[in-house]
XYZ file of C-alpha atoms in Angstrom:
677
model
C 29.403 266.153 -99.589
C 30.437 269.814 -99.908
C 27.222 270.607 -101.780
C 25.125 268.844 -99.170
C 26.908 270.869 -96.497
C 26.241 274.068 -98.471
C 22.555 273.178 -98.711
C 22.423 272.579 -94.955
C 24.131 275.896 -94.178
C 21.866 277.758 -96.587
C 18.790 276.212 -95.014
C 19.761 276.828 -91.388
C 21.231 280.264 -92.069
C 18.174 281.346 -93.992
C 15.787 280.262 -91.256
C 17.851 282.013 -88.572
C 17.874 285.213 -90.611
C 14.128 284.892 -91.128
C 13.550 284.798 -87.382
C 15.830 287.672 -86.420
C 15.898 290.033 -89.413
C 13.693 293.133 -89.533
C 10.868 293.284 -92.039
C 11.247 294.769 -95.490
C 9.140 295.420 -98.512
C 8.828 292.578 -100.969
C 11.059 292.135 -103.978
C 8.910 292.114 -107.112
C 11.029 289.673 -109.136
C 11.377 286.637 -106.896
C 13.137 283.841 -108.776
C 14.563 282.995 -112.187
C 14.237 279.327 -113.148
C 16.351 277.950 -115.986
C 15.850 274.562 -117.665
C 17.383 273.038 -120.769
C 14.948 272.280 -123.591
C 15.139 270.105 -126.670
C 16.326 271.788 -129.815
C 19.389 273.237 -128.074
C 17.401 275.943 -126.231
C 17.038 277.141 -122.636
C 13.734 278.100 -121.018
C 14.192 281.078 -118.664
C 11.187 281.774 -116.418
C 10.962 285.075 -114.532
C 8.596 284.615 -111.565
C 7.029 287.739 -110.040
C 5.258 288.104 -106.695
C 2.139 289.787 -108.075
C 0.089 289.575 -111.282
C 2.433 290.874 -113.966
C 1.543 291.704 -117.544
C 3.923 291.572 -120.492
C 3.689 294.892 -122.370
C 6.412 294.797 -125.042
C 9.969 293.722 -125.710
C 12.789 294.808 -128.017
C 14.688 293.770 -130.125
C 12.120 291.393 -131.536
C 14.151 288.209 -132.076
C 17.921 288.744 -131.825
C 20.264 290.896 -129.812
C 22.902 291.199 -127.132
C 20.590 293.165 -124.816
C 16.864 292.413 -124.435
C 14.459 294.994 -122.955
C 11.176 293.632 -121.571
C 8.541 296.138 -120.406
C 5.854 294.935 -118.020
C 3.095 296.172 -115.729
C 2.593 294.764 -112.249
C -0.160 295.319 -109.702
C 2.359 295.685 -106.844
C 5.211 297.968 -107.931
C 4.272 300.543 -105.275
C 4.957 298.053 -102.473
C 7.966 296.462 -104.154
C 11.517 297.440 -103.426
C 12.504 300.536 -105.401
C 15.953 298.946 -105.706
C 14.968 295.329 -106.345
C 18.303 293.717 -105.582
C 19.864 290.886 -107.537
C 18.318 287.568 -108.484
C 20.641 284.637 -109.188
C 20.003 281.954 -111.780
C 21.442 278.707 -113.110
C 23.688 279.213 -116.146
C 23.561 275.535 -117.128
C 27.235 274.986 -116.498
C 28.175 278.102 -118.447
C 26.178 277.254 -121.592
C 23.462 279.883 -120.994
C 24.827 283.161 -122.449
C 22.662 285.293 -120.110
C 25.066 287.118 -117.787
C 22.929 289.715 -115.973
C 19.309 290.684 -115.279
C 18.405 294.181 -114.064
C 14.946 295.338 -112.965
C 14.035 299.028 -113.235
C 10.823 300.141 -111.505
C 8.955 303.418 -111.975
C 11.570 304.772 -114.361
C 11.098 307.143 -117.269
C 10.390 304.118 -119.451
C 8.068 302.438 -116.933
C 8.790 299.067 -115.341
C 11.152 296.846 -117.271
C 13.733 294.067 -117.145
C 17.036 294.350 -118.968
C 18.647 291.055 -119.965
C 22.311 291.184 -120.968
C 23.947 288.360 -122.933
C 27.629 287.776 -123.586
C 26.985 287.503 -127.337
C 24.225 288.088 -129.878
C 21.553 285.409 -129.345
C 18.192 284.448 -130.806
C 15.188 284.302 -128.464
C 11.402 284.352 -128.180
C 9.383 286.038 -125.401
C 5.924 285.096 -124.142
C 3.782 285.548 -121.012
C 3.566 282.592 -118.626
C 0.367 280.716 -117.982
C -0.023 281.750 -114.319
C -0.223 285.526 -114.892
C 2.930 286.053 -112.791
C 5.595 284.749 -115.139
C 7.409 285.964 -118.250
C 9.180 283.275 -120.280
C 12.166 283.758 -122.576
C 13.374 280.901 -124.783
C 17.084 281.426 -125.538
C 19.074 279.617 -128.209
C 22.111 277.926 -126.680
C 25.521 277.756 -128.344
C 26.354 274.311 -129.738
C 28.219 272.013 -127.417
C 31.966 272.029 -128.018
C 33.107 269.204 -130.264
C 35.795 267.056 -128.611
C 39.118 267.187 -130.428
C 39.688 264.401 -132.917
C 41.838 261.578 -131.614
C 43.355 259.072 -133.986
C 42.305 255.429 -133.770
C 45.932 254.485 -133.118
C 46.124 256.846 -130.130
C 42.868 255.424 -128.696
C 44.192 251.842 -129.060
C 47.438 252.803 -127.352
C 45.544 254.417 -124.451
C 43.297 251.331 -124.130
C 46.314 249.033 -123.948
C 47.907 251.230 -121.294
C 44.687 251.340 -119.244
C 44.346 247.539 -119.402
C 47.922 247.120 -118.098
C 47.201 249.533 -115.239
C 44.007 247.641 -114.380
C 45.848 244.305 -114.295
C 48.587 245.841 -112.137
C 46.004 247.035 -109.612
C 46.548 250.736 -110.381
C 42.840 251.349 -110.530
C 42.855 255.129 -110.025
C 45.124 255.640 -113.047
C 43.037 253.202 -115.090
C 39.819 255.073 -114.207
C 41.280 258.317 -115.545
C 42.162 256.834 -118.949
C 38.976 254.755 -119.346
C 36.903 257.875 -118.486
C 38.667 259.893 -121.166
C 38.109 257.245 -123.838
C 34.443 256.707 -122.865
C 33.795 260.466 -123.164
C 35.007 260.589 -126.788
C 32.562 260.388 -129.715
C 31.469 256.816 -130.420
C 34.421 254.748 -131.648
C 35.449 251.041 -131.757
C 36.811 251.215 -128.188
C 33.820 253.058 -126.581
C 31.875 249.959 -125.534
C 34.853 248.167 -123.973
C 36.042 251.351 -122.235
C 32.579 251.892 -120.728
C 32.551 248.319 -119.360
C 36.097 248.378 -118.018
C 35.522 251.752 -116.389
C 32.843 250.102 -114.261
C 35.195 247.250 -113.451
C 37.947 249.730 -112.459
C 35.508 251.493 -110.112
C 34.529 248.119 -108.631
C 38.138 247.062 -107.996
C 38.849 250.519 -106.573
C 36.140 249.868 -103.969
C 33.878 252.637 -105.274
C 30.765 250.483 -105.423
C 28.327 253.355 -105.977
C 30.193 254.598 -109.052
C 30.526 251.040 -110.341
C 26.766 250.525 -110.095
C 26.085 253.771 -111.924
C 28.601 252.926 -114.639
C 27.167 249.431 -115.172
C 23.676 250.921 -115.441
C 24.940 253.400 -118.018
C 26.546 250.565 -120.002
C 23.265 248.627 -120.133
C 21.405 251.724 -121.318
C 23.838 252.230 -124.193
C 24.596 248.592 -125.041
C 21.675 246.406 -123.852
C 22.524 243.315 -125.958
C 25.512 241.028 -126.486
C 28.078 239.118 -124.433
C 29.285 242.325 -122.750
C 25.740 243.091 -121.560
C 25.469 239.615 -120.044
C 28.764 240.074 -118.164
C 27.760 243.511 -116.890
C 24.329 242.282 -115.740
C 25.993 239.523 -113.747
C 28.455 241.940 -112.115
C 25.639 244.381 -111.341
C 23.489 241.609 -109.876
C 26.366 240.509 -107.641
C 26.977 244.058 -106.384
C 23.293 244.663 -105.680
C 22.893 241.391 -103.772
C 25.942 242.207 -101.672
C 24.893 245.798 -101.036
C 21.200 245.178 -100.330
C 18.512 247.849 -100.681
C 20.912 250.746 -100.316
C 22.719 249.966 -103.567
C 19.458 249.182 -105.336
C 18.332 252.719 -104.581
C 21.651 254.004 -105.890
C 21.106 252.046 -109.098
C 17.660 253.511 -109.596
C 19.034 257.008 -109.126
C 22.014 256.459 -111.431
C 22.379 259.169 -114.004
C 19.560 261.296 -112.574
C 21.302 263.268 -109.833
C 22.270 266.899 -110.397
C 23.222 269.761 -108.107
C 23.513 273.412 -109.052
C 24.746 276.178 -106.755
C 24.690 279.768 -107.975
C 24.384 283.281 -106.629
C 25.333 286.940 -106.736
C 27.206 289.247 -104.380
C 27.180 292.997 -105.028
C 28.026 296.284 -103.325
C 27.184 299.853 -104.350
C 28.196 303.168 -102.817
C 25.821 306.110 -103.346
C 26.576 309.766 -102.697
C 24.744 312.964 -103.601
C 25.316 316.686 -103.064
C 22.570 319.344 -103.295
C 23.208 323.028 -103.872
C 20.583 325.759 -103.253
C 20.659 329.464 -102.511
C 21.054 328.545 -98.853
C 24.252 326.563 -99.377
C 25.615 323.132 -100.259
C 24.950 319.894 -98.367
C 25.474 316.151 -98.772
C 22.038 314.543 -98.977
C 23.080 310.913 -99.460
C 26.026 308.730 -98.530
C 25.308 305.032 -98.196
C 26.779 301.597 -98.911
C 24.342 298.868 -100.009
C 25.414 295.207 -99.927
C 23.288 292.527 -101.571
C 23.532 288.724 -101.421
C 21.437 286.326 -103.436
C 22.038 282.574 -103.416
C 20.239 279.461 -104.637
C 20.946 275.750 -104.552
C 19.000 273.092 -106.424
C 19.487 269.356 -106.129
C 17.712 266.631 -108.073
C 18.075 263.025 -106.919
C 15.804 260.289 -108.152
C 12.217 261.366 -107.648
C 13.103 264.168 -105.227
C 14.030 267.762 -105.952
C 15.295 270.174 -103.296
C 15.758 273.917 -103.486
C 17.071 276.570 -101.119
C 16.824 280.323 -101.748
C 18.389 283.137 -99.749
C 18.157 286.837 -100.584
C 19.337 289.526 -98.155
C 20.752 293.030 -98.188
C 22.381 295.483 -95.816
C 22.426 299.287 -95.953
C 24.815 301.487 -94.006
C 23.846 305.176 -93.938
C 27.021 307.190 -93.288
C 25.147 310.465 -92.829
C 23.001 309.218 -89.956
C 25.305 306.394 -88.809
C 22.482 303.881 -89.277
C 22.817 300.208 -90.158
C 19.899 298.105 -91.393
C 19.851 294.504 -92.598
C 16.939 292.881 -94.382
C 16.092 289.368 -95.506
C 13.885 289.387 -98.569
C 13.694 285.638 -99.104
C 14.859 282.652 -97.092
C 13.072 279.403 -97.829
C 13.637 275.756 -98.648
C 11.465 273.593 -100.866
C 11.226 269.835 -101.356
C 9.155 268.172 -104.081
C 8.469 264.496 -104.721
C 7.448 263.286 -108.182
C 4.546 261.183 -106.886
C 1.496 263.474 -107.169
C 3.978 266.410 -107.188
C 3.908 266.521 -103.394
C 5.729 269.617 -102.155
C 6.650 271.388 -98.932
C 8.029 274.940 -98.786
C 9.228 276.471 -95.517
C 10.552 279.923 -94.590
C 10.169 283.503 -95.798
C 8.555 283.186 -99.206
C 6.447 285.016 -101.805
C 2.676 284.712 -101.903
C 2.065 284.109 -105.620
C -1.695 284.229 -105.281
C -4.104 282.372 -103.069
C -5.286 285.543 -101.317
C -2.013 286.008 -99.427
C -0.847 289.618 -99.261
C 2.859 290.001 -100.039
C 5.603 287.903 -98.423
C 5.064 285.717 -95.374
C 6.967 283.522 -92.939
C 5.338 280.121 -92.973
C 4.651 276.793 -94.636
C 3.100 275.935 -97.996
C 2.216 272.300 -98.658
C 0.443 270.816 -101.632
C -0.101 267.882 -103.936
C -1.915 266.885 -107.109
C -5.249 265.164 -106.573
C -5.349 264.309 -110.292
C -3.356 265.469 -113.291
C -5.537 268.587 -113.531
C -6.402 269.325 -109.886
C -4.084 270.350 -107.064
C -4.811 271.130 -103.397
C -2.599 273.512 -101.367
C -2.599 274.446 -97.687
C -0.764 277.482 -96.328
C -0.198 278.929 -92.873
C 2.121 281.572 -91.523
C 2.680 285.133 -90.382
C 2.328 288.165 -92.692
C 5.640 289.829 -93.471
C 5.112 293.600 -93.182
C 5.507 296.449 -90.687
C 1.837 296.943 -89.781
C 1.128 296.431 -86.053
C 4.559 294.998 -85.170
C 3.439 294.440 -81.581
C 0.437 292.287 -82.512
C 0.166 288.517 -82.792
C -0.745 287.845 -86.406
C -1.488 284.589 -88.170
C -3.240 283.336 -91.288
C -4.185 280.026 -92.878
C -5.981 279.056 -96.010
C -6.603 276.650 -98.857
C -6.213 276.948 -102.597
C -7.410 274.608 -105.337
C -5.647 274.866 -108.693
C -7.268 273.547 -111.850
C -6.032 273.060 -115.409
C -5.124 273.049 -118.065
C -8.430 272.451 -119.833
C -8.932 272.564 -123.586
C -5.197 273.174 -123.867
C -5.354 276.809 -122.727
C -7.610 277.367 -119.688
C -6.636 277.141 -116.030
C -7.703 278.712 -112.760
C -7.804 278.577 -108.973
C -10.114 279.145 -106.023
C -8.998 280.147 -102.533
C -10.230 280.783 -99.028
C -8.039 282.500 -96.441
C -8.471 283.861 -92.910
C -6.132 286.274 -91.112
C -6.218 286.992 -87.385
C -4.680 289.772 -85.290
C -4.537 289.561 -81.484
C -7.285 286.924 -81.578
C -9.596 289.004 -83.807
C -10.470 288.340 -87.432
C -8.318 290.640 -89.548
C -9.310 289.441 -93.018
C -11.651 286.678 -94.214
C -11.498 286.396 -97.987
C -12.555 284.111 -100.815
C -11.760 284.502 -104.464
C -10.119 283.026 -107.470
C -8.388 283.449 -110.782
C -9.043 282.347 -114.321
C -6.327 282.245 -116.959
C -6.144 281.763 -120.695
C -2.675 281.109 -122.035
C -1.395 280.638 -125.581
C 1.938 281.557 -127.218
C 0.470 284.766 -128.676
C -2.338 285.483 -126.192
C -2.646 285.707 -122.440
C -5.612 286.741 -120.269
C -5.811 286.858 -116.466
C -8.838 287.582 -114.306
C -8.658 287.915 -110.506
C -11.386 288.472 -107.907
C -11.004 288.851 -104.127
C -14.022 289.298 -101.811
C -13.755 289.938 -98.060
C -16.541 288.252 -96.067
C -15.677 290.129 -92.862
C -16.386 293.544 -94.392
C -18.789 292.202 -97.047
C -16.935 294.153 -99.734
C -14.874 293.256 -102.815
C -11.154 293.828 -102.458
C -9.877 293.272 -106.004
C -11.254 293.023 -109.504
C -8.501 292.634 -112.082
C -8.678 291.819 -115.786
C -5.625 292.034 -118.019
C -4.632 290.686 -121.417
C -1.787 290.595 -123.923
C -2.125 289.808 -127.623
C 0.469 289.444 -130.338
C -0.931 289.640 -133.877
C 1.411 288.478 -136.577
C 5.097 289.206 -136.196
C 4.837 292.979 -135.919
C 1.875 294.033 -133.746
C 1.283 293.530 -130.008
C -1.402 294.964 -127.729
C -2.140 294.985 -124.019
C -5.046 296.201 -121.899
C -5.897 296.032 -118.196
C -8.550 297.147 -115.727
C -7.648 297.056 -112.026
C -10.170 298.112 -109.363
C -9.077 297.440 -105.782
C -9.001 298.680 -102.226
C -5.863 300.666 -101.505
C -4.480 299.185 -99.372
C -6.432 295.913 -99.409
C -9.116 295.967 -96.744
C -8.118 294.516 -93.356
C -8.962 295.348 -89.751
C -5.366 296.482 -89.147
C -5.832 299.299 -91.684
C -7.219 301.216 -88.731
C -3.606 301.488 -87.476
C -2.214 302.973 -90.700
C -2.342 306.456 -89.110
C -2.389 307.734 -85.511
C -5.666 307.486 -83.598
C -6.440 310.843 -82.001
C -2.731 311.677 -82.092
C -1.430 308.356 -80.718
C 0.387 305.706 -82.748
C -0.280 302.149 -81.598
C 1.976 299.153 -82.209
C -0.732 296.551 -81.655
C -4.439 296.147 -82.286
C -5.128 295.052 -78.713
C -3.502 298.217 -77.306
C -5.508 300.451 -79.661
C -8.802 298.759 -78.733
C -8.043 298.920 -75.016
C -7.293 302.644 -75.225
C -10.365 303.454 -77.361
C -13.197 301.214 -76.072
C -16.017 303.099 -77.804
C -14.410 303.289 -81.252
C -15.763 301.245 -84.200
C -12.509 299.840 -85.573
C -14.136 298.174 -88.566
C -15.524 301.515 -89.685
C -12.180 303.157 -88.970
C -10.492 300.567 -91.197
C -12.990 301.385 -93.972
C -12.358 305.112 -93.550
C -8.614 304.628 -93.932
C -8.919 302.409 -97.001
C -9.306 304.081 -100.375
C -10.462 302.815 -103.734
C -7.985 302.630 -106.615
C -9.133 302.466 -110.236
C -6.524 301.982 -112.940
C -7.092 301.290 -116.637
C -4.378 301.168 -119.276
C -3.897 300.098 -122.869
C -1.139 300.244 -125.423
C 0.051 299.073 -128.809
C 3.468 298.350 -130.286
C 4.512 297.986 -133.918
C 7.875 296.459 -134.761
C 9.073 297.430 -138.213
C 12.228 295.337 -138.016
C 14.778 294.113 -135.516
C 16.127 297.701 -135.583
C 13.013 299.884 -135.213
C 9.932 299.801 -132.960
C 7.151 302.335 -132.232
C 4.869 302.171 -129.192
C 2.111 304.176 -127.509
C 0.369 303.888 -124.118
C -2.675 305.492 -122.524
C -3.544 305.128 -118.829
C -6.145 306.395 -116.362
C -5.526 306.339 -112.610
C -7.934 307.418 -109.857
C -7.696 307.302 -106.072
C -10.999 307.927 -104.293
C -9.562 309.889 -101.393
C -10.208 309.355 -97.671
C -12.602 311.023 -95.192
C -11.373 312.578 -91.954
C -11.013 309.860 -89.300
C -10.018 309.670 -85.634
C -8.241 313.017 -85.656
C -6.612 312.604 -89.089
C -7.496 315.028 -91.898
C -9.249 313.988 -95.085
C -7.277 313.019 -98.197
C -8.477 314.507 -101.475
C -9.430 312.462 -104.511
C -6.773 312.363 -107.211
C -6.980 311.489 -110.923
C -4.206 311.323 -113.507
C -4.367 310.617 -117.237
C -1.091 309.818 -118.996
C -0.295 309.412 -122.703
C 3.158 308.214 -123.806
C 4.779 307.580 -127.168
C 8.241 306.125 -127.809
C 10.592 305.204 -130.605
C 13.174 302.443 -130.060
C 16.001 301.786 -132.495
C 19.180 299.730 -132.627
C 22.503 300.490 -134.296
C 21.507 304.048 -135.131
C 25.085 305.293 -134.754
C 27.160 302.179 -134.038
C 26.876 298.395 -133.779
C 25.154 297.003 -130.683
C 23.607 300.338 -129.705
C 19.999 300.740 -128.469
C 18.409 304.214 -128.434
C 15.031 305.208 -126.971
C 13.197 308.510 -127.482
C 9.994 309.013 -125.503
C 7.450 311.764 -124.842
C 4.765 311.749 -122.111
C 1.878 314.103 -121.363
C 0.218 314.135 -117.902
C -3.112 315.618 -116.863
C -3.722 315.484 -113.110
C -6.388 316.793 -110.758
C -4.298 319.871 -109.932
C -1.523 319.975 -112.539
C -0.473 319.474 -116.151
C 2.953 318.139 -117.107
C 5.167 317.201 -120.035
C 8.196 314.887 -120.039
C 10.716 313.812 -122.662
C 13.611 311.394 -122.384
C 16.409 310.090 -124.581
C 18.637 307.152 -123.681
C 21.464 305.537 -125.604
C 23.082 302.269 -124.543
C 25.823 300.385 -126.309
C 29.191 298.677 -126.204
C 31.867 300.808 -127.776
C 34.720 298.405 -127.095
C 34.725 294.831 -125.884
C 33.752 294.423 -122.182
C 32.861 298.134 -121.856
C 29.278 299.428 -121.898
C 28.179 303.068 -121.765
C 24.643 304.262 -120.984
C 23.835 307.922 -121.573
C 20.525 309.514 -120.645
C 18.816 312.884 -120.839
C 15.447 313.661 -119.183
C 13.344 316.831 -119.165
C 10.239 317.387 -117.045
C 7.958 320.475 -116.981
C 4.965 320.792 -114.604
C 2.312 323.521 -114.359
C 0.364 323.518 -111.092
C -3.068 325.068 -110.572
C -1.572 326.900 -107.576
C 0.528 329.000 -109.959
C 3.870 327.280 -109.297
C 5.777 325.953 -112.316
C 8.527 323.339 -112.112
C 11.233 322.581 -114.663
C 13.719 319.735 -114.210
C 16.644 318.790 -116.468
C 18.653 315.574 -115.792
C 21.640 314.266 -117.804
C 23.430 311.089 -116.668
C 26.158 308.658 -117.783
C 26.812 305.117 -116.557
C 29.874 303.040 -117.464
C 30.161 299.284 -116.928
C 33.169 297.012 -117.310
C 32.629 293.243 -117.291
C 35.286 290.591 -116.953
C 34.331 286.939 -116.591
C 31.987 286.794 -113.565
C 32.655 290.311 -112.264
C 31.029 293.611 -113.301
C 32.251 297.053 -112.217
C 29.977 300.080 -112.504
C 30.300 303.864 -112.311
C 27.460 306.366 -112.743
C 27.414 310.138 -112.550
C 24.448 312.449 -112.995
C 23.280 316.022 -112.544
C 19.791 317.363 -111.842
C 18.896 321.018 -112.346
C 15.479 322.215 -111.093
C 13.738 325.595 -111.252
C 10.582 326.221 -109.215
C 8.850 329.480 -110.122
C 5.808 331.136 -108.562
C 4.573 334.755 -108.709
C 6.730 335.701 -105.705
C 10.036 333.834 -106.009
C 12.212 331.587 -108.124
C 14.098 328.741 -106.447
C 16.952 326.909 -108.163
C 18.311 323.542 -107.018
C 21.295 321.647 -108.415
C 22.093 318.108 -107.399
C 25.077 315.932 -108.362
C 25.150 312.217 -107.621
C 27.679 309.421 -108.063
C 27.340 305.638 -107.811
C 30.254 303.190 -107.559
C 29.712 299.463 -107.428
C 30.647 295.940 -108.373
C 28.894 292.620 -108.768
C 30.251 289.056 -108.681
C 28.298 286.058 -109.969
C 29.187 282.588 -108.742
């Protein structure tokens, strides 16, 4: 009953927060799903809100910390501080204790998985192009202590006497303990009498479940005949309600889990003009999930929210990233999802507040319908709505799957976006390819063309490549409001049109939408579980924007980046991971060089120390040179479900031009804790 009440509160609270909370950027990593697999393994699925490509991971097969590098098409719009994501620990059996996401760091975008012991694992891309899967070896189940046959017989005799005396509660406790032991001469009788004790106690539901369990384990013999008769009598007396209980016996499971964390940030900058505090804020983050399986139904509730208090400006801001409930029925996999939720394809842009319903037409075809309101800060005064359909297909030939979609967005009664498109996917344990196309019928222009792939050849080599050509941002009528119109900022499309009756807003939207072209490739060679080399090459181009409605033009920009890195473990001490990387940048108006060295390890039990050193040098065509030097140290202490964290860093910058040299020093400190429940 308490778990049902928690599910109700999570559902209602999440929907209320969805209605009243201000908008926020999407969180890139949305959910982590954990399921137990055969072979004493757990399947951990990391679901992202945009196409995400596995790039590399290290160590290769065993470790206490796993680093997974990835590339996503939406890291620019994702939260720079992604917040926590809770997950099911399978009753404490899953040794994964923490997942961190680092975006746009010196080592790119990556997840860091921390385990409470050295574990074996395998990593592979998911079949939908938005998932990374890690299979983790679970520790063996604890073996119950050996109990002598004489002790078991004595306990059985005592339990029988209690049952005869009508002390059913005490009898249930002893029969339960005997039935839970490894199979022994008293197991069958204890399992039967436990059901009888429940029945005499008046706990009919538990009695029905116990009798069903007995018949599964011991389907033949005189005992089975007695139990069938008792079960038949209970079901006839209880009617359909107890028959449903019997069908659900042994298949009900509820899991509640989450994370609560707080971090305090402060920073002080010193220049020739003096010293000032540039940051002082407290960030609180809550993430909670509840999953319940009963019979053919599965329910899920997800809530993710954060709050930031800025002490410098005395500002308080709360945000709800996710707040949705989902119900799924086994028949045709019918599902209904309601609330603030991630898009995960289908032509939807980012998060939305709405409803997603779907069901399988056949084993290989599924139809989905979605409707809702986009979740962003564009045109907050406008009435916005969208609806669409998506057909999912696959798998075919064991590896191929895909989808087609059609979606229409409106803003203040006008068509905002009218798109069709689809995806195709090829998925195998060592290969993964995703293709995505989005075409807008309103503007008669393509929005996205994406092709990305990951290949693992043998045990030591892995490669990735991607080509991403898209509108930036994706083309919509409301792009016309991304900047002021002749000096005026409008909160709604209707107000902008009314104030500028002769303006072509479709052309204005085109003028304020650029074209992004990104291509990248890389290779990784793993020499052993202790040494890995990797290299990446990327090309990025933004087309620029023409002058429009009083706003100046934006110049075209191109950047080429080459990066090499060496990753090693246990270079100086056990459990340590060290990374040395060098990057070279060539931009439209600058050249730059960067180098970084990080070292992470546990020096004593429960204590972890991360040390980092970064250097960045930039030469601008304007004649200004920039040099930046950044050392940092972070210390973590973990005890059971709590983690305490302290980080301190210093940044020294010199900006030199022919006329003057400017020096800036910045010190920053972070204090925080995290509690997992």
